[in-house]
Coordinates of C-alpha atoms in Angstrom, one line a residue:
X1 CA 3.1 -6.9 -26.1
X2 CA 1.5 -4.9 -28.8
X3 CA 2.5 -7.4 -31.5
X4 CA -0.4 -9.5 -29.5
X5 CA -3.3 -7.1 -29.1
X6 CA -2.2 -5.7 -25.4
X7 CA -2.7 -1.9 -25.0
X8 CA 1.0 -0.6 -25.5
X9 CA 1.4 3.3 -26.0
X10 CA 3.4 4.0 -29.4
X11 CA 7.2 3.6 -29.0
X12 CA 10.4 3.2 -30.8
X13 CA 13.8 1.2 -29.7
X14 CA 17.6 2.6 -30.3
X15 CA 19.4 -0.4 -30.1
X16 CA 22.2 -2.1 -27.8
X17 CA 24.7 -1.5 -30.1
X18 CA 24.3 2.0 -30.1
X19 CA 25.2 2.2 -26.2
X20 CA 29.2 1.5 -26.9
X21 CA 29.6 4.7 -29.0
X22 CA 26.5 6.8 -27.1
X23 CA 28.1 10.1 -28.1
X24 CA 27.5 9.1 -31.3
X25 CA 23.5 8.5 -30.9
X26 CA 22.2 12.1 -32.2
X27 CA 18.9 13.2 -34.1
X28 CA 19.8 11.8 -36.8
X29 CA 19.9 8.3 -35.4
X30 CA 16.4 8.6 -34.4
X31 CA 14.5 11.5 -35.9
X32 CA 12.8 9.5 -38.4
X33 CA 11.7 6.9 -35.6
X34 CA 10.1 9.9 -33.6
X35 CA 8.2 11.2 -36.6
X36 CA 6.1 7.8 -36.7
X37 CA 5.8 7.8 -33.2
X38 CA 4.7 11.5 -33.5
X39 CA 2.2 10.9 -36.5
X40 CA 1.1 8.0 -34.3
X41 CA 0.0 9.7 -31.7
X42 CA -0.8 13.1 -33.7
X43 CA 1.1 15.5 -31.2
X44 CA 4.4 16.9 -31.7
X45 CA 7.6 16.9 -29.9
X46 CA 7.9 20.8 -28.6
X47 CA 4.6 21.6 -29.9
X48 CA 3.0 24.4 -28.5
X49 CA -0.6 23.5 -29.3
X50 CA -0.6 19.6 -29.2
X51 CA 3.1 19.0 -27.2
X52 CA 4.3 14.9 -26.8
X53 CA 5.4 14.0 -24.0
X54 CA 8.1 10.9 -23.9
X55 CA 9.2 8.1 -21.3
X56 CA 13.1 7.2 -22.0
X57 CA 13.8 3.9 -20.1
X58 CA 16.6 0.9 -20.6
X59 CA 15.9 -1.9 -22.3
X60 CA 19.2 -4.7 -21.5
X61 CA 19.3 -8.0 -22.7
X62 CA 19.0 -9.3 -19.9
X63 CA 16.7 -8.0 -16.6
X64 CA 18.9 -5.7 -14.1
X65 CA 16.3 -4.4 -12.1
X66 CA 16.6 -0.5 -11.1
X67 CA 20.3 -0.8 -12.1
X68 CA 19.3 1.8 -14.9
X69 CA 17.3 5.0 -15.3
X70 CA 14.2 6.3 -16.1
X71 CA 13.3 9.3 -17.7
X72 CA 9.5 10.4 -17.6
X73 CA 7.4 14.0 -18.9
X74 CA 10.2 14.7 -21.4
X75 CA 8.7 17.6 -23.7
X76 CA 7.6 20.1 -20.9
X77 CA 8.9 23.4 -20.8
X78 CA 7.9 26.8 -20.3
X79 CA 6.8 26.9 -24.2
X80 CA 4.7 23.9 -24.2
X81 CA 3.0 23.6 -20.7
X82 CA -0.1 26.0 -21.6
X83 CA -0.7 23.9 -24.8
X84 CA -0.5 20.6 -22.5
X85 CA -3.0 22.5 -19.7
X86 CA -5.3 22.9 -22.6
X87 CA -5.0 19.5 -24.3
X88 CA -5.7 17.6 -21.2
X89 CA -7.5 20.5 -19.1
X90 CA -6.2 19.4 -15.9
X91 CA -3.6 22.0 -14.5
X92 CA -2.8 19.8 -11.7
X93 CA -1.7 17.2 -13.9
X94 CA 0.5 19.5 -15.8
X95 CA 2.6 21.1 -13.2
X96 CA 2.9 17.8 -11.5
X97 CA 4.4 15.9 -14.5
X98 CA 6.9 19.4 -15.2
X99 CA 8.4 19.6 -11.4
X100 CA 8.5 15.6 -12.0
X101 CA 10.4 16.1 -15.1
X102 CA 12.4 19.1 -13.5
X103 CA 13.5 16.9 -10.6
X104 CA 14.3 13.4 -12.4
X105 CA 16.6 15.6 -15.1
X106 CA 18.2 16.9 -12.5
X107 CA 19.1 13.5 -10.7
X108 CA 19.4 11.7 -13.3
X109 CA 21.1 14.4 -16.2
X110 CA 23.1 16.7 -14.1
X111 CA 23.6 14.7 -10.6
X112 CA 21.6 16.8 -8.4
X113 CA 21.3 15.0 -5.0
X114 CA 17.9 14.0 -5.4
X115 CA 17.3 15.2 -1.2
X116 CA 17.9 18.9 -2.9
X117 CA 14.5 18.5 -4.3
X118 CA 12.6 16.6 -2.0
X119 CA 13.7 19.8 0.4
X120 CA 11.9 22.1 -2.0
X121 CA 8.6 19.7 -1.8
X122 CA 9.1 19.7 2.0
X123 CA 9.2 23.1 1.9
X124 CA 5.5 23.7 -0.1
X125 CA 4.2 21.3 2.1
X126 CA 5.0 22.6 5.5
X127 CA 5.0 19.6 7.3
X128 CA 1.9 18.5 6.3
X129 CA 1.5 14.3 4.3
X130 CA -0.8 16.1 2.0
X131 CA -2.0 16.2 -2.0
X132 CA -0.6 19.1 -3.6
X133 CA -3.0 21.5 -5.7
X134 CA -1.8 22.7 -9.1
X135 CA -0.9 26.6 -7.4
X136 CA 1.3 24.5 -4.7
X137 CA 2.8 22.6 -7.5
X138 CA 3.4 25.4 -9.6
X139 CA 5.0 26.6 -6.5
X140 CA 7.1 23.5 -6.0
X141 CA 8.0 23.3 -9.9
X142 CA 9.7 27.4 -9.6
X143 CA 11.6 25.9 -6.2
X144 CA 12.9 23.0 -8.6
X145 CA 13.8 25.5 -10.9
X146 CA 16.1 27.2 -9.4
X147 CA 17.6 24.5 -6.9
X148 CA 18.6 22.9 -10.6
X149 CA 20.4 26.0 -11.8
X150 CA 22.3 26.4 -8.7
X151 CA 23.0 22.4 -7.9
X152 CA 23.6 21.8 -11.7
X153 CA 25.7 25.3 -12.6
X154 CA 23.2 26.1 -15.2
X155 CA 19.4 26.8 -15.9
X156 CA 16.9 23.5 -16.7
X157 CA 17.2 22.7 -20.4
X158 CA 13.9 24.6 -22.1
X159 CA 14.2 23.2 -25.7
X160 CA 12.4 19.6 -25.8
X161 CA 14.6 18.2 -28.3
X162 CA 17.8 19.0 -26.5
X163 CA 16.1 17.1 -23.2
X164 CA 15.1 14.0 -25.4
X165 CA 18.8 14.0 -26.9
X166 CA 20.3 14.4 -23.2
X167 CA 17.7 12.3 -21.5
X168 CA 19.1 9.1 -24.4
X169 CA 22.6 9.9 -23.1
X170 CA 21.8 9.4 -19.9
X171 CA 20.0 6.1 -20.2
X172 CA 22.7 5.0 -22.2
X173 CA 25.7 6.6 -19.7
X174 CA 23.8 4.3 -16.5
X175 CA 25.0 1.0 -18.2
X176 CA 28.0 2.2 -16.5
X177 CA 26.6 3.3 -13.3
X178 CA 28.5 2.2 -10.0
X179 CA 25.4 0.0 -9.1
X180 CA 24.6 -0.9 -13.0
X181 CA 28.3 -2.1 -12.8
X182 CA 28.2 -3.5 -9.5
X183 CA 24.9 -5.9 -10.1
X184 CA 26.7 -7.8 -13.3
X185 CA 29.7 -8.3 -11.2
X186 CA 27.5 -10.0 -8.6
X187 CA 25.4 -12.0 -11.4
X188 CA 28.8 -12.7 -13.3
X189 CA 26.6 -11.0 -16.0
X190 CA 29.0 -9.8 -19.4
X191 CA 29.8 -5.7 -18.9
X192 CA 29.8 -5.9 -23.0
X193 CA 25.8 -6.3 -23.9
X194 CA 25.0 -2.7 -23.3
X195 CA 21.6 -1.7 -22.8
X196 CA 19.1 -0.5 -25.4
X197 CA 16.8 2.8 -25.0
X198 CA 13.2 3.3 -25.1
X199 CA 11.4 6.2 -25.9
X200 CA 7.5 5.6 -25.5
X201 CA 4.4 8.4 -25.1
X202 CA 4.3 9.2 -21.8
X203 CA 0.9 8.2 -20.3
X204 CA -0.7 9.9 -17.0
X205 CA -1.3 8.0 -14.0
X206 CA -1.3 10.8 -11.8
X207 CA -4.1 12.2 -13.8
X208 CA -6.0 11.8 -11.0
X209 CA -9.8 10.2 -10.7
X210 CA -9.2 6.7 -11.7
X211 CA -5.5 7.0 -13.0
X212 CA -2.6 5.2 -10.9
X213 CA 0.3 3.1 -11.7
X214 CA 1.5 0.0 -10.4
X215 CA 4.3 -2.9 -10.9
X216 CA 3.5 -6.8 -10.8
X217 CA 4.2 -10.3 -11.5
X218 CA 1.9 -13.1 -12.8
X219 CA 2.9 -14.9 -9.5
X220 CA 4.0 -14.9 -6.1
X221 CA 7.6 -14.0 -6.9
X222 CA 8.4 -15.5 -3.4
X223 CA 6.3 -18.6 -3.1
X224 CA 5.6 -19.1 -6.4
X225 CA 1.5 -19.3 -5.4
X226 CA -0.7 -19.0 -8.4
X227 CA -1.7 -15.4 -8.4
X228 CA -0.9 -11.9 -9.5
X229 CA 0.7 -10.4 -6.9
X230 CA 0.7 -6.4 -7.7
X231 CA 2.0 -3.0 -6.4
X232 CA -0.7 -0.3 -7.0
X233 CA -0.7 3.8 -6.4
X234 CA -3.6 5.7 -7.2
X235 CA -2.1 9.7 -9.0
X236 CA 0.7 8.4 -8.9
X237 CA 3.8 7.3 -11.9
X238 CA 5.4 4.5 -12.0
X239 CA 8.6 5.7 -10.4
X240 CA 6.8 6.4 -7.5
X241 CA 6.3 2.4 -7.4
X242 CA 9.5 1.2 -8.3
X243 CA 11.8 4.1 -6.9
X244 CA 11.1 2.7 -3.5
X245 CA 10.8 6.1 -1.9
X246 CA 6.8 5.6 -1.4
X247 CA 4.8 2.9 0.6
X248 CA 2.6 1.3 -2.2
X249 CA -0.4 -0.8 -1.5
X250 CA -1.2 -4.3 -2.6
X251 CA -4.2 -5.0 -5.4
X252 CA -7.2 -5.0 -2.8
X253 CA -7.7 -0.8 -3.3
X254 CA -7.7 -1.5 -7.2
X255 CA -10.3 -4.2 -7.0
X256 CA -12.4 -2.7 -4.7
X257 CA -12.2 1.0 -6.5
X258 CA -12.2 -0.7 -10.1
X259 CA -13.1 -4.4 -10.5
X260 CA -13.5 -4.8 -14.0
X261 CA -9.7 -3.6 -14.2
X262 CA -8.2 -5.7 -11.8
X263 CA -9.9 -8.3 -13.6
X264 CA -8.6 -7.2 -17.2
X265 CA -5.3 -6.7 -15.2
X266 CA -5.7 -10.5 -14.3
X267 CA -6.6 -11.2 -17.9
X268 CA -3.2 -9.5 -19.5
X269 CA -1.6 -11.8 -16.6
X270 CA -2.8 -15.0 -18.1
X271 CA -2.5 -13.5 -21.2
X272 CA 1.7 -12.8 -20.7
X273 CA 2.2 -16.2 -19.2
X274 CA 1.3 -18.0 -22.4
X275 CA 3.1 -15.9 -24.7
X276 CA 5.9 -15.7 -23.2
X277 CA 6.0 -19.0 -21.0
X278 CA 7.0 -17.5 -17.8
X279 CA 6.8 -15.5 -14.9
X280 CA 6.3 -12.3 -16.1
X281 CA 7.3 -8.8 -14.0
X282 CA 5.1 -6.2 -15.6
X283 CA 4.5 -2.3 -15.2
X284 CA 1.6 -0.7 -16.0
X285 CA -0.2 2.5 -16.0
X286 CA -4.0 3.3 -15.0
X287 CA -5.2 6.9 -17.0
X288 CA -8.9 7.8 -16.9
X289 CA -9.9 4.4 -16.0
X290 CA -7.8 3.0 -19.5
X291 CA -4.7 0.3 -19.0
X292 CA -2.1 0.4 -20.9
X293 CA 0.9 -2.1 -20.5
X294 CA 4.9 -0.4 -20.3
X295 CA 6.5 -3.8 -20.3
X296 CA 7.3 -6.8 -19.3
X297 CA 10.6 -9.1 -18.7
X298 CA 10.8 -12.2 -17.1
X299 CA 10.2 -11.9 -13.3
X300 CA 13.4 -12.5 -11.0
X301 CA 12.0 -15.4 -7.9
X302 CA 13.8 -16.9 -5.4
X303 CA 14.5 -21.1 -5.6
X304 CA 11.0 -22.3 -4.1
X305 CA 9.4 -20.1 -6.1
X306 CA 11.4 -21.2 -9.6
X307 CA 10.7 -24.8 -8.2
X308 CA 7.1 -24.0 -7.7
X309 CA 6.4 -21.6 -11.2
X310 CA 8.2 -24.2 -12.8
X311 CA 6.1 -27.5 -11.6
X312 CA 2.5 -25.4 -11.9
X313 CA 3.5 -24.3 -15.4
X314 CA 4.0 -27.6 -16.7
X315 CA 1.1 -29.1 -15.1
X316 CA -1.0 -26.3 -16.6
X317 CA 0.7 -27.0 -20.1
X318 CA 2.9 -24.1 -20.4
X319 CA 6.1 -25.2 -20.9
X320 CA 7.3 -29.1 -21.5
X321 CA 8.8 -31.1 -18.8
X322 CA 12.8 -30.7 -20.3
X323 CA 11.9 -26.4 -20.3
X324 CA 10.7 -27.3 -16.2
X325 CA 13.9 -29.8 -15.4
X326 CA 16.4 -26.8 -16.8
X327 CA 14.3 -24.1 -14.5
X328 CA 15.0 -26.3 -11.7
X329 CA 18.7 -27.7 -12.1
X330 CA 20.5 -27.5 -9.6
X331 CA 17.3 -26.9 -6.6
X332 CA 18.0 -29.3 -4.1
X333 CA 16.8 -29.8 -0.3
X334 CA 19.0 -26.6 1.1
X335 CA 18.3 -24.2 -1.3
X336 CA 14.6 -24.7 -1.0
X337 CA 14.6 -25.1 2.7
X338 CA 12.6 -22.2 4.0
X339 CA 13.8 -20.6 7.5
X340 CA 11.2 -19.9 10.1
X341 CA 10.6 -19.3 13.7
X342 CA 11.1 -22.3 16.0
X343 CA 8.6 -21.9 18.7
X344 CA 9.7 -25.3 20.3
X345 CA 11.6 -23.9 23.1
X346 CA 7.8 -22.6 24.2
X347 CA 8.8 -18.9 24.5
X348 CA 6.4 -16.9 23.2
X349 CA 7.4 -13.7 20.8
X350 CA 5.8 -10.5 20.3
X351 CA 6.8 -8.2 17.5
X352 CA 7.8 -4.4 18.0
X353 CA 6.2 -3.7 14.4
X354 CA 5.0 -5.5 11.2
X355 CA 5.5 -4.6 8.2
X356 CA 5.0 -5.7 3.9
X357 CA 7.0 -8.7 3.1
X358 CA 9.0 -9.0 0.1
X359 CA 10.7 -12.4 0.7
X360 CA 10.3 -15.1 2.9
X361 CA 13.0 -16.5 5.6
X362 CA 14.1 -15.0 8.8
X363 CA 17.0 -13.2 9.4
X364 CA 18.6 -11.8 12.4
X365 CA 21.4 -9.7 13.1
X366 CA 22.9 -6.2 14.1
X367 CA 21.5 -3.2 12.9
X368 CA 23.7 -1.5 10.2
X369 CA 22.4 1.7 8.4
X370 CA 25.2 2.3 5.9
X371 CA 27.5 0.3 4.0
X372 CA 30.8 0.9 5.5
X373 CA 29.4 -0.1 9.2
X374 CA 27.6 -3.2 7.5
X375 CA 31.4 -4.2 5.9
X376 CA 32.9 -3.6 9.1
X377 CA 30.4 -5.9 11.2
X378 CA 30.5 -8.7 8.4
X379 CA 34.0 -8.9 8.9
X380 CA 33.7 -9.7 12.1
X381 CA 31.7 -12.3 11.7
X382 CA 28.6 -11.0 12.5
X383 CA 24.9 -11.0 10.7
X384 CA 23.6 -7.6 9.5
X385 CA 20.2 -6.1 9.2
X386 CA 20.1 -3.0 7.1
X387 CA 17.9 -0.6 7.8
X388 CA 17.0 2.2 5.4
X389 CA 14.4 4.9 5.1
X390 CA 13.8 4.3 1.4
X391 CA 14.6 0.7 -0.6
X392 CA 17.1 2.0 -3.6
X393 CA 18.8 0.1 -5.6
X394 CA 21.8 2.7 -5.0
X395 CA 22.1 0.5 -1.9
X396 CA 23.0 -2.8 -3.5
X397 CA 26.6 -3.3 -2.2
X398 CA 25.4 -3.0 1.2
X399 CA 22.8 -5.2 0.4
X400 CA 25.3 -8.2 -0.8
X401 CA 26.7 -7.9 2.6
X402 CA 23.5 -8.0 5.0
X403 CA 21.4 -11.0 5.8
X404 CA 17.9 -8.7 5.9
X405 CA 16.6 -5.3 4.9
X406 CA 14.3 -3.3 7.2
X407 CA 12.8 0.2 5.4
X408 CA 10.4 2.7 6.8
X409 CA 9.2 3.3 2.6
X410 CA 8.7 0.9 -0.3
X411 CA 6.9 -1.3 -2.2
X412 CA 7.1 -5.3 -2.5
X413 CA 7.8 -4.6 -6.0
X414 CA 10.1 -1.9 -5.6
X415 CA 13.6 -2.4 -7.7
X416 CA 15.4 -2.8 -4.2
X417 CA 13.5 -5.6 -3.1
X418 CA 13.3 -7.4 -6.4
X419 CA 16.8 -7.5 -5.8
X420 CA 17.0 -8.6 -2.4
X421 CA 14.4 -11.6 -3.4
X422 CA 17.0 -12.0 -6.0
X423 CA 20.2 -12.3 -3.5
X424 CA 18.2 -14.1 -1.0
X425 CA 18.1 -11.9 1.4
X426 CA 15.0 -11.4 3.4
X427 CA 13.2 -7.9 3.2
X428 CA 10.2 -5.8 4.8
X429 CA 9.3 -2.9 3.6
X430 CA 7.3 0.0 3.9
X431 CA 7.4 0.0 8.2
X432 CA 5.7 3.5 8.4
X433 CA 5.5 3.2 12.3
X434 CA 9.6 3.2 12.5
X435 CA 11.7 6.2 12.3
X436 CA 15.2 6.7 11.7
X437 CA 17.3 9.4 13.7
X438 CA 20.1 9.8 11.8
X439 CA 21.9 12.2 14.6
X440 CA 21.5 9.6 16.9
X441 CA 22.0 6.8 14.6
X442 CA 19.3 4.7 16.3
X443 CA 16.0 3.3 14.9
X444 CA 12.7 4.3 16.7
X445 CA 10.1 2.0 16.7
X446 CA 6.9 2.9 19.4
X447 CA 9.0 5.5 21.1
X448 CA 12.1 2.6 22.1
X449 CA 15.5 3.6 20.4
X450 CA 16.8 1.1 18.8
X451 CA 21.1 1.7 18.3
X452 CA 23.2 0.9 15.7
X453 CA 24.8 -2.7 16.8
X454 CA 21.2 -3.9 18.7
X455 CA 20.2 -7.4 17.2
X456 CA 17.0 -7.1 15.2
X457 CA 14.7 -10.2 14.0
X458 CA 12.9 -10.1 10.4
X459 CA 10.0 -12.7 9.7
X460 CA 9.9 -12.3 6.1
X461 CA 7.1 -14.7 6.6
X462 CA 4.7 -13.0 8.7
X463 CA 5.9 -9.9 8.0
X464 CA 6.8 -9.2 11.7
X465 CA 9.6 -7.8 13.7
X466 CA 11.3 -8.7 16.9
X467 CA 13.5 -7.4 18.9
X468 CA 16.5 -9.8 19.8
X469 CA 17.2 -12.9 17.9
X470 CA 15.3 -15.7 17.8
X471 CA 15.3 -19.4 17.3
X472 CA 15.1 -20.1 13.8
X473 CA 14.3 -23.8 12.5
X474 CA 14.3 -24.5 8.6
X475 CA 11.3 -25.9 7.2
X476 CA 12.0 -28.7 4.5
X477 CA 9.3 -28.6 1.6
X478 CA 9.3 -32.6 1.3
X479 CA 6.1 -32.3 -1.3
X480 CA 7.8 -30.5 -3.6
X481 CA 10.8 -32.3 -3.4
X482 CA 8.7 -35.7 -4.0
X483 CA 7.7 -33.3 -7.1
X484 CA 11.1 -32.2 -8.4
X485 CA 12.4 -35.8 -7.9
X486 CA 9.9 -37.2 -9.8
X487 CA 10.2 -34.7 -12.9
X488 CA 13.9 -35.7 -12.9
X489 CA 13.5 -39.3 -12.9
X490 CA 9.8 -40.2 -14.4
X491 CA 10.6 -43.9 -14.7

């Protein structure tokens, strides 16, 4: 992306074939690339005046959505946090991005149950869905602190170089991950690529005014309809989008609030889409009203929407018609056949909730909210709905075996549901008027208990939900097959 003018912050890349012999990847390996990148952005690594801050994230061969980690603020510590309150002057920000960095080390470092610090956030907040001021997150950062040294068996890592060198490990180490692992085997993807690691200057969404971040694609990752269709969180970072623990909105805040950068947003779109000939599934940050592209890969779609990408694109001169006949090998009448509600038996439905699609279809079935009861209920030859408070990718095994996913939290372009768009399931997210009482093992939707085993209904086309099941009807897209057939056979 920078190679073509697009705002990239600086970076350097250690390599796939590093990941095979990670314990091997030390300062050495990389110290030279992190000078450039430091005299690039003239601040230090561990500097007390001007300190960097890094992102670490994976970089595979080939796209595995939220199989693999993320590391963001890395360079805070008790040394360098007063240097960063005065480089930026925004104390909020900088206790913000340190019991960030505090929390995701743990999780993702030392294997603290990330629930041990969303209890000390809880805690500061007493209850209350509020912002946090920079005294209440100084508050929350101490909590983190010391729910790291007891969780972890020792006391957060206060030398930056040390949490860059372990923060590479672990990128490198979730190749292997249970889920990581879990997602090739469903793909039939090759366990020997490896991943590569990136190591980019951190910038600040959650810098507050006009700072955010946000996840998109150049199109409709569903339907394949011409537009960007994008994730957006005002103060927020990126995890926040993608992590599928908060309830992102669509574009409309973002071109109301800031119009000229939605429509440079739409312009690095276009922009992506004829370098790289596809789709594109970017992420992007917002700071002080500035974008600045992370990256991109090509987006994941379901079979309309590859039919319907693929068709546009070459009628827009994109790609050539043999690049659009190898997109589309292989989609025939049933695997672009859409599922909807049949209203023909002339009863009349109403939903229990609505809530933000991520792909089209219906699908009914028992509720389920953990793997092992979703297994269980499969084997007995009956559909699942899973139902979750947050959309993780952590949850992928369960998500192979269920026919929907229901979750109270999320975004469209969360990890979790880019996956289920990818599996074909069909997914809502981000219900916020459904609870989940885990005690009871019920879902609560407008004070009616819902029990584990009762038949839910997901329109993934309307976005709403009905209790029962309904009649479902498939929908045949005839146009786009008179389309497809003539791209295959032009004489």
């Amino acid at each position: 992306m920078a190679a073509f003018g697009l705002n990239v912050p600086p970076a350097f890349v250690i390599g796939t074939g590093f990941c095979a012999h990670r314990d091997d990847v030390t300062p050495e390996i990389w110290g030279d690339a992190l000078t450039t990148l430091e005299h690039a952005s003239d601040l230090r690594l561990g500097d007390s005046r001007r300190p960097l801050l890094l992102s670490v994230r994976s970089g595979a061969p080939v796209s595995m959505p939220g199989m693999m980690e993320t590391l963001l603020n890395i360079g805070l510590t008790e040394a360098t946090l007063p240097g960063f309150v005065r480089l930026t002057g925004h104390p909020r920000l900088a206790w913000d991005a340190y019991r960030r960095l505090i929390a995701g080390f743990g999780e993702v470092v030392a294997g603290v149950d990330a629930q041990h610090f969303e209890a000390d956030l809880d805690a500061v907040r007493n209850g209350e869905e509020r912002s946090l001021d920079f005294v209440a997150l100084r508050d929350v950062a101490g909590r983190h602190l010391q729910t790291f040294a007891k969780e972890a068996g020792h006391p957060f890592p206060q030398d930056a170089k040390q949490q860059l060198t372990e923060a590479i490990g672990a990128v490198f180490r979730s190749w292997s991950s249970d889920k990581a692992v879990t997602y090739r085997n469903l793909h039939g993807l090759s366990h020997d690529m490896g991943t590569a690691v990136t190591v980019q200057r951190m910038v600040f969404g959650n810098a507050g005014g006009l700072s955010g971040a946000g996840v998109g694609f150049t199109r409709n990752p569903s339907t394949g309809a011409q537009s960007p269709w994008v994730d957006f969180l005002f103060n927020a970072q990126g995890e926040d989008v993608v992590s599928g623990r908060r309830t992102a909105q669509g574009h409309d805040e973002l071109a109301a609030v800031a119009p000229s950068l939605w429509d440079e947003l739409v312009q690095v779109a276009n922009a992506l889409e004829r370098h790289f000939g596809d789709m594109q599934d970017f992420e992007f940050t917002i700071e002080d009203g500035v974008l600045f592209m992370l990256q991109t890969r090509n987006g994941k779609r379901t079979p309309r929407a590859a039919a319907q990408i693929a068709l546009d694109m070459l009628d827009q001169g994109l790609i050539d018609a043999e690049t659009a006949r190898l997109r589309t090998n292989g989609l025939d009448a049933s695997s672009l056949s859409l599922s909807t509600i049949s209203t023909e038996d002339g009863k009349s439905l109403s939903p229990i909730a609505t809530a933000a699609s991520a792909a089209t279809g219906v699908a009914s079935g028992e509720i389920a909210f953990e793997e092992d009861v979703a297994r269980r209920r499969k084997q007995a030859g009956a559909q699942v709905i899973l139902v979750r408070r947050d959309a993780e990718t952590r949850d992928i095994a369960a998500l192979e075996l269920a026919d929907g996913l229901l979750t109270q939290h999320g975004a469209r372009t969360s990890h979790a549901a880019v996956v289920a768009r990818q599996l074909g399931k069909v997914c809502l997210v981000g219900c916020e008027t459904m609870m989940i009482d885990e005690a009871a093992r019920c879902l609560i939707i407008g004070g009616v208990s819902y029990s584990e085993g009762t038949i839910l209904t997901l329109d993934g086309n309307s976005g709403n939900i009905y209790a029962g099941a309904a009649s479902v009807s498939k929908n045949v897209p005839e146009e786009l097959l008179a389309r497809l057939n003539q791209l295959r056979n032009p004489n």
